[in-house]
């Protein structure tokens, strides 16, 4: 018997998850960002290990419909600094939504929820955000809003039909 039970290439395969922010049951920004961070890290998988990168891809669409509670849209500030004296800049969440869109706000929230280590940028690269409902990853998606979608593969469909008739 092998010493590496469950550590196969199939166990480390990455699936694509789709999250639509325009649906009625979308959670607020913080809860959504923590769920996305868990998927990007791979903590939902039984083979999760903090030192390996076994997370999945996440496609977030309709980021213009991002939901925040309270007065965060006007009161939350994002700061940037170039390490030069007097170069501290601040922008509100509302200004960031106008300037860069809701995708950048979601990306910054997820970045803050990921562990601060070498894998952070690689994990964040697997988050694909889009302002509208259209995106180029439709063929890759396996899980849409938490439900598994069966991909229509012509060879597999024909074999399944053959097996049903027997």
N, CA, C and O atoms as a DFTB+ gen file, in Angstrom:
664 C
 N C O
     1  1       0.836      -1.184       0.000
     2  2       0.000       0.000       0.000
     3  2       0.877       1.243       0.000
     4  3       1.944       1.266       0.615
     5  1       0.425       2.255      -0.683
     6  2       1.193       3.483      -0.817
     7  2       1.169       4.293       0.473
     8  3       0.204       4.239       1.236
     9  1       2.224       5.031       0.703
    10  2       2.306       5.896       1.877
    11  2       1.517       7.183       1.694
    12  3       1.172       7.845       2.673
    13  1       1.231       7.539       0.454
    14  2       0.566       8.805       0.183
    15  2      -0.893       8.553      -0.175
    16  3      -1.300       8.786      -1.314
    17  1      -1.657       8.094       0.755
    18  2      -3.066       7.821       0.511
    19  2      -3.810       9.139       0.340
    20  3      -3.728      10.017       1.199
    21  1      -4.529       9.277      -0.758
    22  2      -5.326      10.477      -0.999
    23  2      -4.566      11.640      -1.582
    24  3      -5.177      12.660      -1.900
    25  1      -3.262      11.537      -1.738
    26  2      -2.475      12.655      -2.275
    27  2      -2.199      12.445      -3.762
    28  3      -1.068      12.629      -4.213
    29  1      -3.195      12.071      -4.506
    30  2      -3.028      11.817      -5.927
    31  2      -3.257      13.086      -6.731
    32  3      -3.695      14.108      -6.204
    33  1      -2.954      12.997      -8.010
    34  2      -3.153      14.148      -8.889
    35  2      -4.635      14.489      -8.980
    36  3      -5.002      15.658      -9.098
    37  1      -5.489      13.464      -8.925
    38  2      -6.927      13.701      -8.978
    39  2      -7.408      14.467      -7.749
    40  3      -8.293      15.316      -7.854
    41  1      -6.831      14.174      -6.590
    42  2      -7.224      14.876      -5.369
    43  2      -6.834      16.348      -5.424
    44  3      -7.516      17.194      -4.844
    45  1      -5.737      16.659      -6.120
    46  2      -5.278      18.042      -6.209
    47  2      -5.861      18.779      -7.409
    48  3      -5.501      19.933      -7.642
    49  1      -6.741      18.158      -8.168
    50  2      -7.305      18.831      -9.337
    51  2      -8.153      20.019      -8.890
    52  3      -8.799      19.987      -7.843
    53  1      -8.132      21.045      -9.695
    54  2      -8.838      22.283      -9.350
    55  2     -10.168      22.352     -10.088
    56  3     -10.235      22.092     -11.289
    57  1     -11.222      22.702      -9.367
    58  2     -12.518      22.908      -9.996
    59  2     -12.810      24.401     -10.053
    60  3     -12.167      25.201      -9.372
    61  1     -13.775      24.759     -10.865
    62  2     -14.156      26.157     -11.059
    63  2     -15.492      26.390     -10.382
    64  3     -16.453      25.662     -10.630
    65  1     -15.560      27.402      -9.528
    66  2     -16.784      27.776      -8.822
    67  2     -17.274      29.111      -9.370
    68  3     -16.475      30.001      -9.662
    69  1     -18.587      29.245      -9.506
    70  2     -19.164      30.497      -9.988
    71  2     -20.025      31.100      -8.891
    72  3     -20.856      30.416      -8.294
    73  1     -19.822      32.388      -8.630
    74  2     -20.617      33.114      -7.646
    75  2     -21.190      34.339      -8.346
    76  3     -20.452      35.200      -8.825
    77  1     -22.516      34.401      -8.395
    78  2     -23.181      35.544      -9.000
    79  2     -23.645      36.481      -7.888
    80  3     -24.408      36.084      -7.007
    81  1     -23.183      37.714      -7.936
    82  2     -23.528      38.679      -6.892
    83  2     -24.871      39.347      -7.133
    84  3     -25.322      40.138      -6.305
    85  1     -25.522      39.043      -8.259
    86  2     -26.811      39.660      -8.542
    87  2     -27.977      38.852      -7.988
    88  3     -29.116      39.316      -8.040
    89  1     -27.727      37.653      -7.457
    90  2     -28.826      36.852      -6.913
    91  2     -29.308      37.440      -5.591
    92  3     -28.589      38.194      -4.936
    93  1     -30.529      37.087      -5.209
    94  2     -31.157      37.690      -4.027
    95  2     -30.535      37.202      -2.721
    96  3     -30.570      37.926      -1.725
    97  1     -29.973      36.011      -2.698
    98  2     -29.442      35.459      -1.451
    99  2     -27.926      35.632      -1.327
   100  3     -27.280      34.853      -0.626
   101  1     -27.351      36.627      -1.985
   102  2     -25.918      36.887      -1.878
   103  2     -25.607      37.500      -0.517
   104  3     -26.265      38.460      -0.115
   105  1     -24.615      36.966       0.205
   106  2     -24.270      37.533       1.518
   107  2     -23.543      38.872       1.380
   108  3     -23.110      39.232       0.286
   109  1     -23.410      39.605       2.479
   110  2     -22.659      40.867       2.439
   111  2     -21.184      40.635       2.115
   112  3     -20.710      39.499       2.113
   113  1     -20.475      41.710       1.845
   114  2     -19.093      41.663       1.360
   115  2     -18.170      40.821       2.238
   116  3     -17.442      39.977       1.716
   117  1     -18.179      41.023       3.536
   118  2     -17.251      40.308       4.415
   119  2     -17.489      38.814       4.441
   120  3     -16.539      38.035       4.364
   121  1     -18.729      38.404       4.548
   122  2     -19.053      36.975       4.568
   123  2     -18.735      36.333       3.224
   124  3     -18.245      35.205       3.165
   125  1     -19.016      37.056       2.153
   126  2     -18.717      36.552       0.822
   127  2     -17.208      36.395       0.633
   128  3     -16.750      35.392       0.086
   129  1     -16.446      37.376       1.082
   130  2     -14.986      37.324       0.938
   131  2     -14.390      36.166       1.732
   132  3     -13.445      35.529       1.268
   133  1     -14.924      35.881       2.920
   134  2     -14.380      34.763       3.701
   135  2     -14.707      33.426       3.049
   136  3     -13.891      32.506       3.099
   137  1     -15.879      33.297       2.440
   138  2     -16.217      32.056       1.731
   139  2     -15.335      31.868       0.505
   140  3     -14.888      30.756       0.224
   141  1     -15.085      32.946      -0.221
   142  2     -14.215      32.859      -1.395
   143  2     -12.792      32.511      -0.969
   144  3     -12.126      31.722      -1.640
   145  1     -12.318      33.079       0.127
   146  2     -10.964      32.791       0.607
   147  2     -10.819      31.321       0.985
   148  3      -9.776      30.723       0.723
   149  1     -11.840      30.730       1.592
   150  2     -11.798      29.311       1.954
   151  2     -11.686      28.446       0.699
   152  3     -10.940      27.466       0.685
   153  1     -12.421      28.803      -0.350
   154  2     -12.361      28.035      -1.603
   155  2     -10.996      28.211      -2.264
   156  3     -10.435      27.243      -2.777
   157  1     -10.450      29.438      -2.260
   158  2      -9.144      29.677      -2.876
   159  2      -8.024      28.948      -2.140
   160  3      -7.052      28.515      -2.759
   161  1      -8.154      28.811      -0.819
   162  2      -7.138      28.091      -0.046
   163  2      -7.279      26.585      -0.163
   164  3      -6.296      25.858      -0.019
   165  1      -8.490      26.106      -0.423
   166  2      -8.721      24.671      -0.499
   167  2      -9.107      24.058       0.826
   168  3      -9.004      22.844       0.999
   169  1      -9.551      24.880       1.771
   170  2      -9.917      24.360       3.091
   171  2     -11.174      23.507       3.060
   172  3     -11.447      22.788       4.022
   173  1     -11.940      23.568       1.991
   174  2     -13.145      22.758       1.881
   175  2     -12.828      21.332       1.423
   176  3     -13.722      20.486       1.382
   177  1     -11.577      21.058       1.082
   178  2     -11.173      19.732       0.615
   179  2     -10.594      18.916       1.768
   180  3      -9.982      19.478       2.676
   181  1     -10.781      17.601       1.742
   182  2     -10.227      16.770       2.825
   183  2      -8.713      16.659       2.801
   184  3      -8.125      16.227       3.792
   185  1      -8.058      17.033       1.706
   186  2      -6.604      16.929       1.615
   187  2      -5.907      18.237       1.965
   188  3      -4.710      18.379       1.717
   189  1      -6.630      19.193       2.534
   190  2      -6.073      20.524       2.786
   191  2      -4.850      20.445       3.684
   192  3      -4.828      19.725       4.682
   193  1      -3.833      21.208       3.299
   194  2      -2.609      21.321       4.076
   195  2      -2.165      22.777       3.966
   196  3      -2.177      23.334       2.869
   197  1      -1.771      23.410       5.080
   198  2      -1.432      24.841       5.017
   199  2      -0.260      25.163       4.093
   200  3      -0.179      26.278       3.578
   201  1       0.642      24.221       3.874
   202  2       1.840      24.513       3.084
   203  2       1.688      24.187       1.611
   204  3       2.592      24.474       0.826
   205  1       0.560      23.591       1.210
   206  2       0.365      23.285      -0.203
   207  2      -0.768      24.131      -0.765
   208  3      -1.666      24.568      -0.046
   209  1      -0.698      24.343      -2.048
   210  2      -1.709      25.153      -2.720
   211  2      -2.673      24.212      -3.434
   212  3      -2.413      23.789      -4.561
   213  1      -3.774      23.887      -2.784
   214  2      -4.734      22.930      -3.357
   215  2      -6.108      23.559      -3.565
   216  3      -7.105      22.842      -3.645
   217  1      -6.177      24.871      -3.651
   218  2      -7.453      25.561      -3.789
   219  2      -8.005      25.525      -5.194
   220  3      -7.349      25.054      -6.123
   221  1      -9.220      26.028      -5.341
   222  2      -9.934      26.011      -6.610
   223  2     -10.009      27.411      -7.208
   224  3      -9.586      28.388      -6.590
   225  1     -10.551      27.492      -8.415
   226  2     -10.790      28.757      -9.080
   227  2     -12.163      29.287      -8.674
   228  3     -13.086      28.510      -8.429
   229  1     -12.295      30.610      -8.605
   230  2     -13.578      31.248      -8.307
   231  2     -13.816      32.336      -9.342
   232  3     -12.954      33.183      -9.580
   233  1     -15.005      32.302      -9.959
   234  2     -15.419      33.331     -10.911
   235  2     -16.571      34.095     -10.270
   236  3     -17.633      33.522     -10.028
   237  1     -16.375      35.375      -9.995
   238  2     -17.411      36.217      -9.395
   239  2     -17.919      37.187     -10.464
   240  3     -17.149      37.961     -11.032
   241  1     -19.224      37.133     -10.727
   242  2     -19.805      37.998     -11.748
   243  2     -20.774      38.995     -11.114
   244  3     -21.205      38.820      -9.975
   245  1     -21.103      40.023     -11.853
   246  2     -22.014      41.097     -11.435
   247  2     -21.517      41.792     -10.168
   248  3     -22.275      41.993      -9.219
   249  1     -20.247      42.152     -10.167
   250  2     -19.652      42.793      -8.992
   251  2     -20.167      44.210      -8.759
   252  3     -19.902      44.792      -7.707
   253  1     -20.886      44.767      -9.707
   254  2     -21.472      46.091      -9.487
   255  2     -22.594      46.025      -8.456
   256  3     -22.949      47.043      -7.862
   257  1     -23.159      44.826      -8.238
   258  2     -24.247      44.648      -7.273
   259  2     -23.738      44.224      -5.896
   260  3     -24.464      43.573      -5.144
   261  1     -22.513      44.582      -5.561
   262  2     -21.906      44.202      -4.287
   263  2     -22.714      44.769      -3.122
   264  3     -23.076      45.945      -3.124
   265  1     -22.992      43.933      -2.137
   266  2     -23.824      44.335      -1.006
   267  2     -22.950      44.607       0.215
   268  3     -22.153      43.760       0.618
   269  1     -23.103      45.792       0.798
   270  2     -22.442      46.128       2.059
   271  2     -23.506      46.628       3.021
   272  3     -24.513      47.198       2.601
   273  1     -23.285      46.416       4.304
   274  2     -24.266      46.820       5.311
   275  2     -23.852      48.149       5.937
   276  3     -22.689      48.548       5.875
   277  1     -24.810      48.810       6.530
   278  2     -24.534      50.065       7.230
   279  2     -24.104      51.168       6.287
   280  3     -24.569      51.244       5.150
   281  1     -23.203      52.034       6.771
   282  2     -22.733      53.174       5.981
   283  2     -21.319      52.937       5.444
   284  3     -20.572      53.885       5.206
   285  1     -20.961      51.669       5.257
   286  2     -19.608      51.361       4.812
   287  2     -19.284      51.968       3.446
   288  3     -18.138      52.336       3.190
   289  1     -20.257      52.071       2.593
   290  2     -20.010      52.610       1.254
   291  2     -19.447      54.027       1.325
   292  3     -18.607      54.394       0.504
   293  1     -19.895      54.831       2.294
   294  2     -19.392      56.200       2.418
   295  2     -18.251      56.302       3.437
   296  3     -17.364      57.139       3.272
   297  1     -18.254      55.471       4.486
   298  2     -17.315      55.645       5.587
   299  2     -16.048      54.816       5.487
   300  3     -15.020      55.218       6.033
   301  1     -16.078      53.672       4.809
   302  2     -14.889      52.831       4.719
   303  2     -13.872      53.489       3.814
   304  3     -14.207      53.941       2.720
   305  1     -12.624      53.544       4.269
   306  2     -11.551      54.189       3.520
   307  2     -10.487      53.165       3.141
   308  3     -10.191      52.252       3.912
   309  1      -9.923      53.320       1.964
   310  2      -8.793      52.524       1.502
   311  2      -7.607      53.476       1.379
   312  3      -7.730      54.566       0.820
   313  1      -6.448      53.052       1.912
   314  2      -5.271      53.913       1.953
   315  2      -4.166      53.336       1.074
   316  3      -3.974      52.122       1.016
   317  1      -3.440      54.229       0.386
   318  2      -2.244      53.849      -0.363
   319  2      -1.134      54.824      -0.001
   320  3      -1.374      55.996       0.287
   321  1       0.095      54.301      -0.025
   322  2       1.249      55.125       0.330
   323  2       2.433      54.664      -0.491
   324  3       2.666      53.462      -0.617
   325  1       3.189      55.601      -1.054
   326  2       4.340      55.250      -1.881
   327  2       5.649      55.339      -1.107
   328  3       6.718      55.310      -1.717
   329  1       5.597      55.448       0.215
   330  2       6.743      55.587       1.136
   331  2       7.463      56.921       0.979
   332  3       8.512      57.114       1.594
   333  1       6.948      57.835       0.191
   334  2       7.502      59.176       0.083
   335  2       6.757      60.076       1.063
   336  3       5.562      59.871       1.280
   337  1       7.403      61.042       1.648
   338  2       6.718      61.919       2.603
   339  2       5.547      62.668       1.971
   340  3       5.685      63.268       0.905
   341  1       4.409      62.627       2.628
   342  2       3.234      63.337       2.168
   343  2       2.458      62.642       1.059
   344  3       1.589      63.256       0.441
   345  1       2.751      61.381       0.796
   346  2       2.087      60.719      -0.329
   347  2       0.961      59.779       0.102
   348  3       0.538      58.932      -0.685
   349  1       0.471      59.910       1.328
   350  2      -0.648      59.083       1.777
   351  2      -1.923      59.534       1.078
   352  3      -2.311      60.700       1.147
   353  1      -2.569      58.579       0.400
   354  2      -3.811      58.889      -0.292
   355  2      -4.912      58.020       0.260
   356  3      -4.678      56.863       0.609
   357  1      -6.110      58.563       0.344
   358  2      -7.255      57.781       0.806
   359  2      -8.395      57.935      -0.181
   360  3      -8.563      58.971      -0.824
   361  1      -9.184      56.853      -0.281
   362  2     -10.345      56.858      -1.154
   363  2     -11.437      56.065      -0.452
   364  3     -11.165      55.035       0.165
   365  1     -12.657      56.540      -0.544
   366  2     -13.763      55.832       0.099
   367  2     -14.172      54.635      -0.766
   368  3     -13.779      54.534      -1.928
   369  1     -14.962      53.737      -0.185
   370  2     -15.431      52.579      -0.939
   371  2     -16.296      53.031      -2.119
   372  3     -16.251      52.439      -3.198
   373  1     -17.070      54.069      -1.902
   374  2     -17.908      54.608      -2.970
   375  2     -17.047      55.118      -4.132
   376  3     -17.361      54.873      -5.297
   377  1     -15.969      55.823      -3.810
   378  2     -15.055      56.317      -4.840
   379  2     -14.341      55.187      -5.556
   380  3     -14.109      55.254      -6.764
   381  1     -13.993      54.146      -4.810
   382  2     -13.327      52.999      -5.426
   383  2     -14.274      52.258      -6.363
   384  3     -13.863      51.779      -7.421
   385  1     -15.551      52.164      -5.968
   386  2     -16.540      51.521      -6.827
   387  2     -16.704      52.319      -8.134
   388  3     -16.845      51.734      -9.207
   389  1     -16.685      53.644      -8.034
   390  2     -16.800      54.478      -9.228
   391  2     -15.557      54.371     -10.114
   392  3     -15.658      54.271     -11.336
   393  1     -14.383      54.393      -9.476
   394  2     -13.131      54.448     -10.230
   395  2     -12.721      53.096     -10.806
   396  3     -12.401      53.004     -11.991
   397  1     -12.726      52.036      -9.976
   398  2     -12.236      50.727     -10.409
   399  2     -13.304      49.648     -10.448
   400  3     -13.057      48.569     -10.987
   401  1     -14.472      49.901      -9.900
   402  2     -15.550      48.917      -9.934
   403  2     -15.588      48.043      -8.698
   404  3     -14.674      48.060      -7.874
   405  1     -16.668      47.275      -8.582
   406  2     -16.865      46.413      -7.419
   407  2     -15.918      45.233      -7.377
   408  3     -15.688      44.663      -6.310
   409  1     -15.364      44.855      -8.517
   410  2     -14.420      43.738      -8.547
   411  2     -13.173      44.022      -7.737
   412  3     -12.656      43.136      -7.057
   413  1     -12.685      45.250      -7.805
   414  2     -11.482      45.604      -7.039
   415  2     -11.774      45.654      -5.541
   416  3     -10.918      45.295      -4.732
   417  1     -12.971      46.095      -5.166
   418  2     -13.364      46.096      -3.753
   419  2     -13.425      44.660      -3.237
   420  3     -12.941      44.374      -2.142
   421  1     -14.017      43.754      -4.019
   422  2     -14.083      42.345      -3.624
   423  2     -12.695      41.734      -3.564
   424  3     -12.399      40.970      -2.645
   425  1     -11.841      42.052      -4.521
   426  2     -10.478      41.514      -4.542
   427  2      -9.693      41.956      -3.297
   428  3      -8.965      41.158      -2.707
   429  1      -9.841      43.219      -2.902
   430  2      -9.139      43.713      -1.710
   431  2      -9.670      43.039      -0.442
   432  3      -8.903      42.753       0.478
   433  1     -10.972      42.787      -0.394
   434  2     -11.538      42.118       0.778
   435  2     -11.054      40.682       0.873
   436  3     -10.730      40.207       1.961
   437  1     -11.002      39.987      -0.254
   438  2     -10.526      38.595      -0.250
   439  2      -9.039      38.560       0.068
   440  3      -8.586      37.667       0.785
   441  1      -8.272      39.510      -0.448
   442  2      -6.828      39.567      -0.170
   443  2      -6.566      39.705       1.326
   444  3      -5.631      39.106       1.855
   445  1      -7.393      40.493       2.003
   446  2      -7.234      40.642       3.446
   447  2      -7.593      39.386       4.223
   448  3      -7.135      39.214       5.352
   449  1      -8.407      38.502       3.643
   450  2      -8.816      37.269       4.323
   451  2      -7.851      36.109       4.075
   452  3      -7.882      35.116       4.801
   453  1      -7.002      36.223       3.064
   454  2      -6.041      35.148       2.787
   455  2      -4.840      35.264       3.718
   456  3      -4.504      36.364       4.157
   457  1      -4.185      34.139       4.026
   458  2      -2.992      34.202       4.879
   459  2      -1.873      35.000       4.209
   460  3      -1.705      34.967       2.990
   461  1      -1.120      35.710       5.032
   462  2      -0.060      36.562       4.504
   463  2       1.212      35.733       4.337
   464  3       2.089      35.767       5.200
   465  1       1.318      34.993       3.241
   466  2       2.489      34.168       2.981
   467  2       2.789      34.142       1.485
   468  3       2.203      34.912       0.724
   469  1       3.692      33.268       1.059
   470  2       4.129      33.230      -0.339
   471  2       3.030      32.789      -1.299
   472  3       3.069      33.122      -2.483
   473  1       2.063      32.051      -0.803
   474  2       1.016      31.531      -1.667
   475  2      -0.118      32.530      -1.907
   476  3      -1.006      32.272      -2.720
   477  1      -0.095      33.652      -1.217
   478  2      -1.209      34.602      -1.267
   479  2      -1.486      35.113      -2.677
   480  3      -2.636      35.104      -3.116
   481  1      -0.459      35.557      -3.393
   482  2      -0.672      36.119      -4.729
   483  2      -1.097      35.050      -5.724
   484  3      -1.907      35.317      -6.611
   485  1      -0.554      33.832      -5.586
   486  2      -0.951      32.740      -6.480
   487  2      -2.412      32.381      -6.263
   488  3      -3.138      32.107      -7.219
   489  1      -2.841      32.382      -5.012
   490  2      -4.235      32.078      -4.712
   491  2      -5.141      33.180      -5.235
   492  3      -6.213      32.905      -5.773
   493  1      -4.716      34.416      -5.079
   494  2      -5.534      35.544      -5.518
   495  2      -5.640      35.607      -7.041
   496  3      -6.621      36.127      -7.573
   497  1      -4.640      35.081      -7.742
   498  2      -4.703      35.046      -9.207
   499  2      -5.813      34.123      -9.701
   500  3      -6.279      34.274     -10.830
   501  1      -6.243      33.172      -8.877
   502  2      -7.313      32.261      -9.264
   503  2      -8.699      32.850      -9.035
   504  3      -9.699      32.204      -9.349
   505  1      -8.776      34.058      -8.497
   506  2     -10.048      34.761      -8.355
   507  2     -10.252      35.627      -9.595
   508  3      -9.462      36.531      -9.866
   509  1     -11.304      35.348     -10.337
   510  2     -11.623      36.101     -11.553
   511  2     -12.887      36.909     -11.286
   512  3     -13.941      36.332     -11.017
   513  1     -12.797      38.236     -11.356
   514  2     -13.946      39.096     -11.054
   515  2     -14.372      39.833     -12.324
   516  3     -13.537      40.253     -13.126
   517  1     -15.697      39.982     -12.490
   518  2     -16.259      40.660     -13.647
   519  2     -17.399      41.558     -13.185
   520  3     -18.167      41.195     -12.294
   521  1     -17.499      42.726     -13.797
   522  2     -18.520      43.699     -13.410
   523  2     -19.915      43.270     -13.862
   524  3     -20.892      43.537     -13.162
   525  1     -20.026      42.628     -14.989
   526  2     -21.320      42.202     -15.518
   527  2     -21.469      40.688     -15.436
   528  3     -20.604      40.009     -14.883
   529  1     -22.557      40.156     -15.982
   530  2     -22.776      38.713     -15.925
   531  2     -21.961      37.919     -16.946
   532  3     -21.832      36.703     -16.800
   533  1     -21.412      38.561     -17.965
   534  2     -20.664      37.859     -19.002
   535  2     -19.222      37.611     -18.555
   536  3     -18.591      38.471     -17.941
   537  1     -18.715      36.413     -18.876
   538  2     -17.318      36.078     -18.588
   539  2     -16.868      34.979     -19.546
   540  3     -17.708      34.245     -20.067
   541  1     -15.552      34.846     -19.794
   542  2     -15.065      33.863     -20.770
   543  2     -14.852      32.455     -20.206
   544  3     -14.325      31.601     -20.919
   545  1     -15.233      32.183     -18.976
   546  2     -14.938      30.895     -18.343
   547  2     -16.158      29.984     -18.239
   548  3     -16.184      29.096     -17.386
   549  1     -17.157      30.178     -19.076
   550  2     -18.392      29.387     -18.995
   551  2     -18.142      27.897     -19.167
   552  3     -18.786      27.082     -18.507
   553  1     -17.214      27.530     -20.046
   554  2     -16.943      26.115     -20.292
   555  2     -16.206      25.447     -19.140
   556  3     -16.277      24.227     -18.990
   557  1     -15.502      26.221     -18.325
   558  2     -14.721      25.647     -17.230
   559  2     -15.534      25.400     -15.969
   560  3     -15.128      24.594     -15.132
   561  1     -16.666      26.069     -15.812
   562  2     -17.404      26.047     -14.554
   563  2     -17.951      24.657     -14.248
   564  3     -18.535      23.995     -15.106
   565  1     -17.745      24.234     -12.997
   566  2     -18.274      22.962     -12.522
   567  2     -19.311      23.214     -11.443
   568  3     -20.348      22.552     -11.410
   569  1     -19.036      24.178     -10.549
   570  2     -19.972      24.491      -9.481
   571  2     -20.518      25.905      -9.679
   572  3     -19.762      26.875      -9.722
   573  1     -21.831      26.002      -9.798
   574  2     -22.494      27.286      -9.995
   575  2     -23.343      27.557      -8.772
   576  3     -24.295      26.826      -8.498
   577  1     -23.003      28.613      -8.028
   578  2     -23.686      28.984      -6.782
   579  2     -23.785      27.807      -5.817
   580  3     -24.819      27.609      -5.180
   581  1     -22.720      27.033      -5.708
   582  2     -22.658      25.940      -4.741
   583  2     -23.190      24.616      -5.241
   584  3     -22.998      23.602      -4.571
   585  1     -23.855      24.574      -6.395
   586  2     -24.415      23.326      -6.926
   587  2     -23.553      22.823      -8.070
   588  3     -23.134      23.602      -8.925
   589  1     -23.285      21.521      -8.089
   590  2     -22.468      20.934      -9.137
   591  2     -23.252      20.880     -10.435
   592  3     -24.410      20.465     -10.461
   593  1     -22.607      21.303     -11.503
   594  2     -23.201      21.284     -12.827
   595  2     -22.541      20.165     -13.613
   596  3     -21.314      20.111     -13.690
   597  1     -23.322      19.280     -14.193
   598  2     -22.769      18.195     -14.990
   599  2     -22.435      18.742     -16.363
   600  3     -23.290      19.284     -17.064
   601  1     -21.179      18.590     -16.730
   602  2     -20.703      19.109     -18.002
   603  2     -21.133      18.143     -19.105
   604  3     -20.975      16.929     -18.969
   605  1     -21.666      18.670     -20.174
   606  2     -22.127      17.850     -21.284
   607  2     -20.953      17.535     -22.199
   608  3     -20.547      18.359     -23.018
   609  1     -20.416      16.331     -22.047
   610  2     -19.333      15.853     -22.892
   611  2     -19.928      14.819     -23.833
   612  3     -20.514      13.843     -23.364
   613  1     -19.798      14.997     -25.156
   614  2     -20.483      14.106     -26.095
   615  2     -20.138      12.629     -25.909
   616  3     -21.042      11.794     -25.942
   617  1     -18.892      12.282     -25.719
   618  2     -18.503      10.882     -25.558
   619  2     -19.067      10.270     -24.292
   620  3     -19.513       9.123     -24.305
   621  1     -19.055      11.012     -23.206
   622  2     -19.554      10.505     -21.927
   623  2     -21.071      10.355     -21.984
   624  3     -21.614       9.372     -21.481
   625  1     -21.751      11.309     -22.585
   626  2     -23.208      11.249     -22.682
   627  2     -23.636      10.027     -23.491
   628  3     -24.589       9.341     -23.121
   629  1     -22.944       9.753     -24.585
   630  2     -23.280       8.588     -25.416
   631  2     -23.066       7.288     -24.646
   632  3     -23.889       6.375     -24.726
   633  1     -21.976       7.202     -23.909
   634  2     -21.696       5.991     -23.118
   635  2     -22.736       5.794     -22.019
   636  3     -23.134       4.664     -21.736
   637  1     -23.174       6.881     -21.405
   638  2     -24.186       6.764     -20.348
   639  2     -25.521       6.307     -20.931
   640  3     -26.231       5.516     -20.309
   641  1     -25.863       6.797     -22.112
   642  2     -27.099       6.365     -22.765
   643  2     -27.040       4.884     -23.132
   644  3     -28.032       4.164     -23.010
   645  1     -25.862       4.434     -23.584
   646  2     -25.671       3.027     -23.913
   647  2     -25.832       2.146     -22.689
   648  3     -26.448       1.082     -22.748
   649  1     -25.264       2.609     -21.564
   650  2     -25.339       1.832     -20.327
   651  2     -26.778       1.765     -19.802
   652  3     -27.168       0.760     -19.208
   653  1     -27.555       2.804     -20.011
   654  2     -28.958       2.811     -19.549
   655  2     -29.821       1.819     -20.331
   656  3     -30.737       1.213     -19.776
   657  1     -29.522       1.658     -21.623
   658  2     -30.318       0.754     -22.441
   659  2     -30.007      -0.709     -22.157
   660  3     -30.831      -1.572     -22.462
   661  1     -28.886      -1.006     -21.602
   662  2     -28.508      -2.406     -21.310
   663  2     -29.199      -2.964     -20.127
   664  3     -28.977      -4.122     -19.771
